[in-house]
mmCIF file of C-alpha atoms in Angstrom:
data_model
loop_
_atom_site.group_PDB
_atom_site.id
_atom_site.type_symbol
_atom_site.label_atom_id
_atom_site.label_comp_id
_atom_site.label_asym_id
_atom_site.label_seq_id
_atom_site.Cartn_x
_atom_site.Cartn_y
_atom_site.Cartn_z
ATOM 1 C CA MET A 1 13.484 -1.642 -2.680
ATOM 2 C CA ILE A 2 12.294 -4.171 -0.094
ATOM 3 C CA GLN A 3 14.385 -7.191 0.726
ATOM 4 C CA PHE A 4 13.520 -10.212 2.888
ATOM 5 C CA ARG A 5 16.530 -11.913 4.460
ATOM 6 C CA ASP A 6 15.815 -15.353 5.922
ATOM 7 C CA VAL A 7 12.413 -14.147 7.154
ATOM 8 C CA THR A 8 9.972 -16.299 9.124
ATOM 9 C CA ILE A 9 6.534 -14.847 9.888
ATOM 10 C CA HIS A 10 3.651 -16.249 11.935
ATOM 11 C CA SER A 11 0.079 -15.057 11.542
ATOM 12 C CA LEU A 12 -1.717 -13.617 14.559
ATOM 13 C CA ALA A 13 -3.271 -17.089 14.919
ATOM 14 C CA LYS A 14 0.299 -18.454 15.354
ATOM 15 C CA LYS A 15 0.241 -20.204 11.986
ATOM 16 C CA GLU A 16 3.572 -20.066 10.153
ATOM 17 C CA VAL A 17 2.998 -18.326 6.807
ATOM 18 C CA LEU A 18 6.590 -17.667 5.711
ATOM 19 C CA THR A 19 9.589 -19.861 6.499
ATOM 20 C CA LYS A 20 13.134 -18.556 6.069
ATOM 21 C CA VAL A 21 12.263 -16.500 2.975
ATOM 22 C CA THR A 22 14.951 -14.562 1.148
ATOM 23 C CA GLN A 23 13.481 -12.458 -1.654
ATOM 24 C CA LEU A 24 13.935 -9.072 -3.293
ATOM 25 C CA PHE A 25 11.076 -6.792 -4.345
ATOM 26 C CA PRO A 26 12.682 -4.205 -6.672
ATOM 27 C CA ASP A 27 11.607 -0.603 -7.133
ATOM 28 C CA ASP A 28 11.701 -0.479 -10.946
ATOM 29 C CA LYS A 29 8.009 -1.434 -11.303
ATOM 30 C CA PRO A 30 5.139 -2.604 -9.089
ATOM 31 C CA SER A 31 5.340 -6.137 -7.701
ATOM 32 C CA TYR A 32 2.213 -8.323 -7.543
ATOM 33 C CA ILE A 33 1.822 -11.082 -4.960
ATOM 34 C CA ILE A 34 -0.614 -13.878 -5.741
ATOM 35 C CA GLY A 35 -1.549 -17.070 -3.926
ATOM 36 C CA LYS A 36 -4.422 -19.096 -2.566
ATOM 37 C CA SER A 37 -6.759 -17.689 0.072
ATOM 38 C CA GLY A 38 -5.161 -18.144 3.492
ATOM 39 C CA ALA A 39 -1.642 -18.501 2.103
ATOM 40 C CA GLY A 40 -0.500 -15.443 4.056
ATOM 41 C CA LYS A 41 -0.377 -12.687 1.436
ATOM 42 C CA SER A 42 -1.979 -10.065 3.684
ATOM 43 C CA THR A 43 0.165 -11.192 6.616
ATOM 44 C CA LEU A 44 3.271 -10.535 4.526
ATOM 45 C CA LEU A 45 2.197 -6.915 3.982
ATOM 46 C CA LYS A 46 1.255 -6.503 7.649
ATOM 47 C CA ALA A 47 4.733 -7.675 8.651
ATOM 48 C CA ILE A 48 6.310 -4.984 6.472
ATOM 49 C CA PHE A 49 3.979 -2.441 8.105
ATOM 50 C CA GLY A 50 4.716 -3.708 11.615
ATOM 51 C CA GLU A 51 1.236 -5.040 12.398
ATOM 52 C CA VAL A 52 2.526 -8.628 12.549
ATOM 53 C CA PRO A 53 5.916 -9.367 14.146
ATOM 54 C CA VAL A 54 8.766 -11.029 12.281
ATOM 55 C CA ALA A 55 9.666 -14.226 14.121
ATOM 56 C CA SER A 56 13.193 -14.275 12.683
ATOM 57 C CA GLY A 57 15.230 -12.705 9.906
ATOM 58 C CA GLU A 58 15.216 -9.141 8.590
ATOM 59 C CA ILE A 59 13.043 -6.994 6.340
ATOM 60 C CA ILE A 60 15.152 -4.288 4.686
ATOM 61 C CA LEU A 61 13.807 -1.079 3.148
ATOM 62 C CA ASN A 62 16.343 0.831 1.060
ATOM 63 C CA ASP A 63 19.308 -0.636 2.994
ATOM 64 C CA GLU A 64 17.765 -0.036 6.447
ATOM 65 C CA GLU A 65 16.144 -2.720 8.603
ATOM 66 C CA LEU A 66 12.475 -2.147 9.422
ATOM 67 C CA ASN A 67 12.623 -2.424 13.192
ATOM 68 C CA TYR A 68 9.406 -2.072 15.201
ATOM 69 C CA ASP A 69 10.824 -2.678 18.686
ATOM 70 C CA THR A 70 9.960 0.796 20.013
ATOM 71 C CA LEU A 71 7.181 3.340 19.413
ATOM 72 C CA PRO A 72 9.585 5.903 17.849
ATOM 73 C CA HIS A 73 10.869 3.232 15.444
ATOM 74 C CA THR A 74 7.322 2.194 14.588
ATOM 75 C CA LEU A 75 6.185 5.757 13.891
ATOM 76 C CA SER A 76 9.312 6.491 11.838
ATOM 77 C CA ASN A 77 8.877 3.359 9.704
ATOM 78 C CA ARG A 78 5.184 3.914 9.099
ATOM 79 C CA ARG A 79 5.837 7.422 7.822
ATOM 80 C CA LYS A 80 7.754 5.727 5.011
ATOM 81 C CA ILE A 81 4.902 3.367 4.096
ATOM 82 C CA GLY A 82 1.514 4.080 2.546
ATOM 83 C CA PHE A 83 -1.092 1.332 3.000
ATOM 84 C CA ILE A 84 -4.131 0.861 0.729
ATOM 85 C CA PHE A 85 -6.797 -1.430 2.167
ATOM 86 C CA GLN A 86 -9.506 -3.500 0.471
ATOM 87 C CA ASP A 87 -12.195 -1.948 2.686
ATOM 88 C CA PHE A 88 -10.870 1.636 2.220
ATOM 89 C CA ARG A 89 -10.795 2.429 5.999
ATOM 90 C CA LEU A 90 -11.791 6.038 5.490
ATOM 91 C CA ILE A 91 -13.076 8.145 8.381
ATOM 92 C CA GLU A 92 -16.809 8.410 7.724
ATOM 93 C CA SER A 93 -17.259 11.659 9.681
ATOM 94 C CA PHE A 94 -14.535 13.399 7.629
ATOM 95 C CA THR A 95 -14.864 14.959 4.203
ATOM 96 C CA VAL A 96 -12.693 13.705 1.365
ATOM 97 C CA PHE A 97 -10.356 16.651 1.924
ATOM 98 C CA GLU A 98 -10.087 15.898 5.645
ATOM 99 C CA ASN A 99 -9.394 12.195 5.034
ATOM 100 C CA ILE A 100 -6.514 12.974 2.694
ATOM 101 C CA ALA A 101 -5.146 15.857 4.763
ATOM 102 C CA TYR A 102 -5.292 14.073 8.125
ATOM 103 C CA VAL A 103 -1.717 12.759 8.107
ATOM 104 C CA LEU A 104 -0.351 16.209 7.176
ATOM 105 C CA HIS A 105 -2.255 17.808 10.051
ATOM 106 C CA ILE A 106 -0.653 15.286 12.399
ATOM 107 C CA LYS A 107 2.762 16.390 11.090
ATOM 108 C CA ASN A 108 1.759 20.032 11.757
ATOM 109 C CA GLU A 109 2.342 21.052 8.155
ATOM 110 C CA PRO A 110 1.316 24.649 7.255
ATOM 111 C CA VAL A 111 -2.314 25.019 6.222
ATOM 112 C CA GLU A 112 -1.391 26.501 2.837
ATOM 113 C CA LYS A 113 0.920 23.573 2.063
ATOM 114 C CA ILE A 114 -1.739 21.051 3.087
ATOM 115 C CA ARG A 115 -4.364 22.611 0.846
ATOM 116 C CA TYR A 116 -2.015 22.797 -2.137
ATOM 117 C CA GLU A 117 -0.797 19.190 -1.817
ATOM 118 C CA VAL A 118 -4.267 17.747 -1.231
ATOM 119 C CA GLU A 119 -5.765 19.622 -4.168
ATOM 120 C CA GLN A 120 -2.861 18.638 -6.446
ATOM 121 C CA LEU A 121 -3.122 14.954 -5.560
ATOM 122 C CA ALA A 122 -6.918 15.000 -5.832
ATOM 123 C CA PHE A 123 -6.557 16.419 -9.344
ATOM 124 C CA GLU A 124 -4.132 13.626 -10.306
ATOM 125 C CA LEU A 125 -6.648 11.066 -9.058
ATOM 126 C CA GLY A 126 -9.683 12.692 -10.653
ATOM 127 C CA ILE A 127 -11.485 13.463 -7.380
ATOM 128 C CA GLU A 128 -10.866 17.228 -7.214
ATOM 129 C CA GLU A 129 -14.604 17.894 -7.384
ATOM 130 C CA LYS A 130 -15.289 15.533 -4.460
ATOM 131 C CA LEU A 131 -13.159 17.207 -1.784
ATOM 132 C CA ALA A 132 -16.138 18.629 0.110
ATOM 133 C CA ASP A 133 -18.110 15.358 -0.032
ATOM 134 C CA TYR A 134 -18.375 12.706 2.675
ATOM 135 C CA CYS A 135 -17.487 9.068 2.102
ATOM 136 C CA HIS A 136 -21.080 7.829 1.992
ATOM 137 C CA GLN A 137 -21.674 10.136 -0.985
ATOM 138 C CA LEU A 138 -18.972 8.417 -3.057
ATOM 139 C CA SER A 139 -18.948 5.311 -5.208
ATOM 140 C CA GLY A 140 -16.640 2.425 -4.288
ATOM 141 C CA GLY A 141 -14.143 3.444 -6.956
ATOM 142 C CA GLU A 142 -14.113 7.028 -5.700
ATOM 143 C CA GLN A 143 -13.585 5.874 -2.133
ATOM 144 C CA GLN A 144 -10.602 3.802 -3.209
ATOM 145 C CA ARG A 145 -9.158 6.826 -5.006
ATOM 146 C CA VAL A 146 -9.427 8.747 -1.737
ATOM 147 C CA ALA A 147 -7.660 5.885 0.025
ATOM 148 C CA ILE A 148 -4.882 5.989 -2.590
ATOM 149 C CA ALA A 149 -4.539 9.745 -2.128
ATOM 150 C CA ARG A 150 -4.317 9.293 1.647
ATOM 151 C CA ALA A 151 -1.508 6.751 1.177
ATOM 152 C CA LEU A 152 0.400 8.958 -1.274
ATOM 153 C CA ILE A 153 0.038 12.302 0.498
ATOM 154 C CA LYS A 154 2.856 11.583 2.957
ATOM 155 C CA GLN A 155 5.233 10.889 0.047
ATOM 156 C CA PRO A 156 6.085 7.342 1.151
ATOM 157 C CA GLN A 157 9.010 5.226 0.039
ATOM 158 C CA VAL A 158 6.704 2.206 -0.222
ATOM 159 C CA ILE A 159 3.066 1.569 -1.119
ATOM 160 C CA LEU A 160 1.443 -1.628 0.153
ATOM 161 C CA ALA A 161 -1.941 -2.469 -1.388
ATOM 162 C CA ASP A 162 -3.933 -5.340 0.112
ATOM 163 C CA GLU A 163 -6.552 -6.541 -2.402
ATOM 164 C CA PRO A 164 -7.286 -2.916 -3.436
ATOM 165 C CA THR A 165 -9.894 -4.053 -5.985
ATOM 166 C CA GLY A 166 -11.644 -6.613 -3.779
ATOM 167 C CA ASN A 167 -14.743 -4.462 -3.205
ATOM 168 C CA LEU A 168 -14.979 -3.142 -6.765
ATOM 169 C CA ASP A 169 -16.520 -4.388 -9.980
ATOM 170 C CA PRO A 170 -14.052 -5.589 -12.679
ATOM 171 C CA LEU A 171 -14.086 -2.313 -14.637
ATOM 172 C CA ARG A 172 -13.433 -0.149 -11.558
ATOM 173 C CA GLY A 173 -10.871 -2.656 -10.402
ATOM 174 C CA LYS A 174 -8.867 -2.282 -13.602
ATOM 175 C CA GLU A 175 -9.044 1.509 -13.294
ATOM 176 C CA ILE A 176 -7.670 1.376 -9.753
ATOM 177 C CA ILE A 177 -4.815 -0.954 -10.730
ATOM 178 C CA ARG A 178 -3.912 1.360 -13.637
ATOM 179 C CA LEU A 179 -3.882 4.335 -11.261
ATOM 180 C CA ILE A 180 -1.692 2.647 -8.670
ATOM 181 C CA ASN A 181 0.685 1.441 -11.389
ATOM 182 C CA SER A 182 0.913 4.810 -13.081
ATOM 183 C CA LEU A 183 1.396 6.874 -9.915
ATOM 184 C CA SER A 184 3.924 4.496 -8.358
ATOM 185 C CA LEU A 185 6.041 4.608 -11.518
ATOM 186 C CA GLN A 186 5.656 8.371 -11.874
ATOM 187 C CA LYS A 187 6.579 9.029 -8.243
ATOM 188 C CA LYS A 188 9.203 6.241 -8.128
ATOM 189 C CA ILE A 189 7.667 4.424 -5.167
ATOM 190 C CA THR A 190 8.355 0.755 -4.413
ATOM 191 C CA THR A 191 4.919 -0.885 -4.646
ATOM 192 C CA LEU A 192 3.655 -4.297 -3.516
ATOM 193 C CA ILE A 193 0.116 -5.290 -4.487
ATOM 194 C CA VAL A 194 -1.643 -8.380 -3.166
ATOM 195 C CA THR A 195 -4.366 -9.664 -5.482
ATOM 196 C CA HIS A 196 -6.382 -12.834 -5.967
ATOM 197 C CA ASP A 197 -7.220 -11.844 -9.559
ATOM 198 C CA TYR A 198 -4.374 -12.729 -11.886
ATOM 199 C CA THR A 199 -6.164 -11.084 -14.840
ATOM 200 C CA LEU A 200 -5.725 -7.625 -13.288
ATOM 201 C CA ILE A 201 -1.938 -7.776 -13.386
ATOM 202 C CA PRO A 202 -0.562 -5.501 -16.144
ATOM 203 C CA GLU A 203 2.019 -6.703 -18.623
ATOM 204 C CA ASN A 204 5.692 -6.324 -17.665
ATOM 205 C CA SER A 205 4.961 -6.490 -13.921
ATOM 206 C CA ASN A 206 7.009 -8.361 -11.332
ATOM 207 C CA VAL A 207 4.889 -11.326 -10.206
ATOM 208 C CA TYR A 208 5.454 -13.435 -7.082
ATOM 209 C CA GLN A 209 3.536 -16.408 -5.757
ATOM 210 C CA LEU A 210 3.175 -17.224 -2.071
ATOM 211 C CA GLU A 211 2.980 -20.991 -1.777
ATOM 212 C CA ASN A 212 4.108 -23.549 0.819
ATOM 213 C CA GLN A 213 5.405 -20.746 3.058
ATOM 214 C CA GLN A 214 7.752 -19.475 0.342
ATOM 215 C CA VAL A 215 7.665 -16.451 -1.992
ATOM 216 C CA LEU A 216 8.524 -17.542 -5.514
ATOM 217 C CA LYS A 217 9.205 -15.081 -8.318
ATOM 218 C CA LEU A 218 7.280 -16.117 -11.418
ATOM 219 C CA GLY A 219 9.044 -13.595 -13.641
ATOM 220 C CA GLU A 220 7.351 -10.844 -15.570
ATOM 221 C CA GLN A 221 3.677 -11.056 -16.474
#
């Protein structure tokens, strides 16, 4: 689970987006964060990932503080977190296989293990026939599936998804949300999803609203 303890966060533009927030994001089901544009939803995720500093307070992941004060701490924390971006952020010169496998190559995993894990995850995401393709050959929905696979391949403790359906049509958007929901529950991964589209949130989800620099739990959708 992720817990905020008296957390204050400023955006990179020095605007205060969270003020002394104490909130728990449980690991029993995905949590959805909604709020107006500019409220700081993406900044909240970036703070968990260490891209935006915490001005005060603590962010706790499974009873350990996420501390980004040194490069070793930063690298260690980010191995625990998979990030899914709205704009995919795939490497255009890499094939689908290479995009997914990249993080395992960095960890110097055996070639046989890399191939098995990439092919298994690609099958789960329905992109097993696209592994030799390049990103420009894929639809938006397929690219987001590759991005999900890249986030999951390192077996993270947490998945952060920042408007993962923002560049997709409504039908593809619903498919992507279903996939993230299903895989996070199946693999027992704490998942936080920022979305501007309340209609995409599945029933029985944890829903939070970011408003007036606070994170308010709205209950279950």
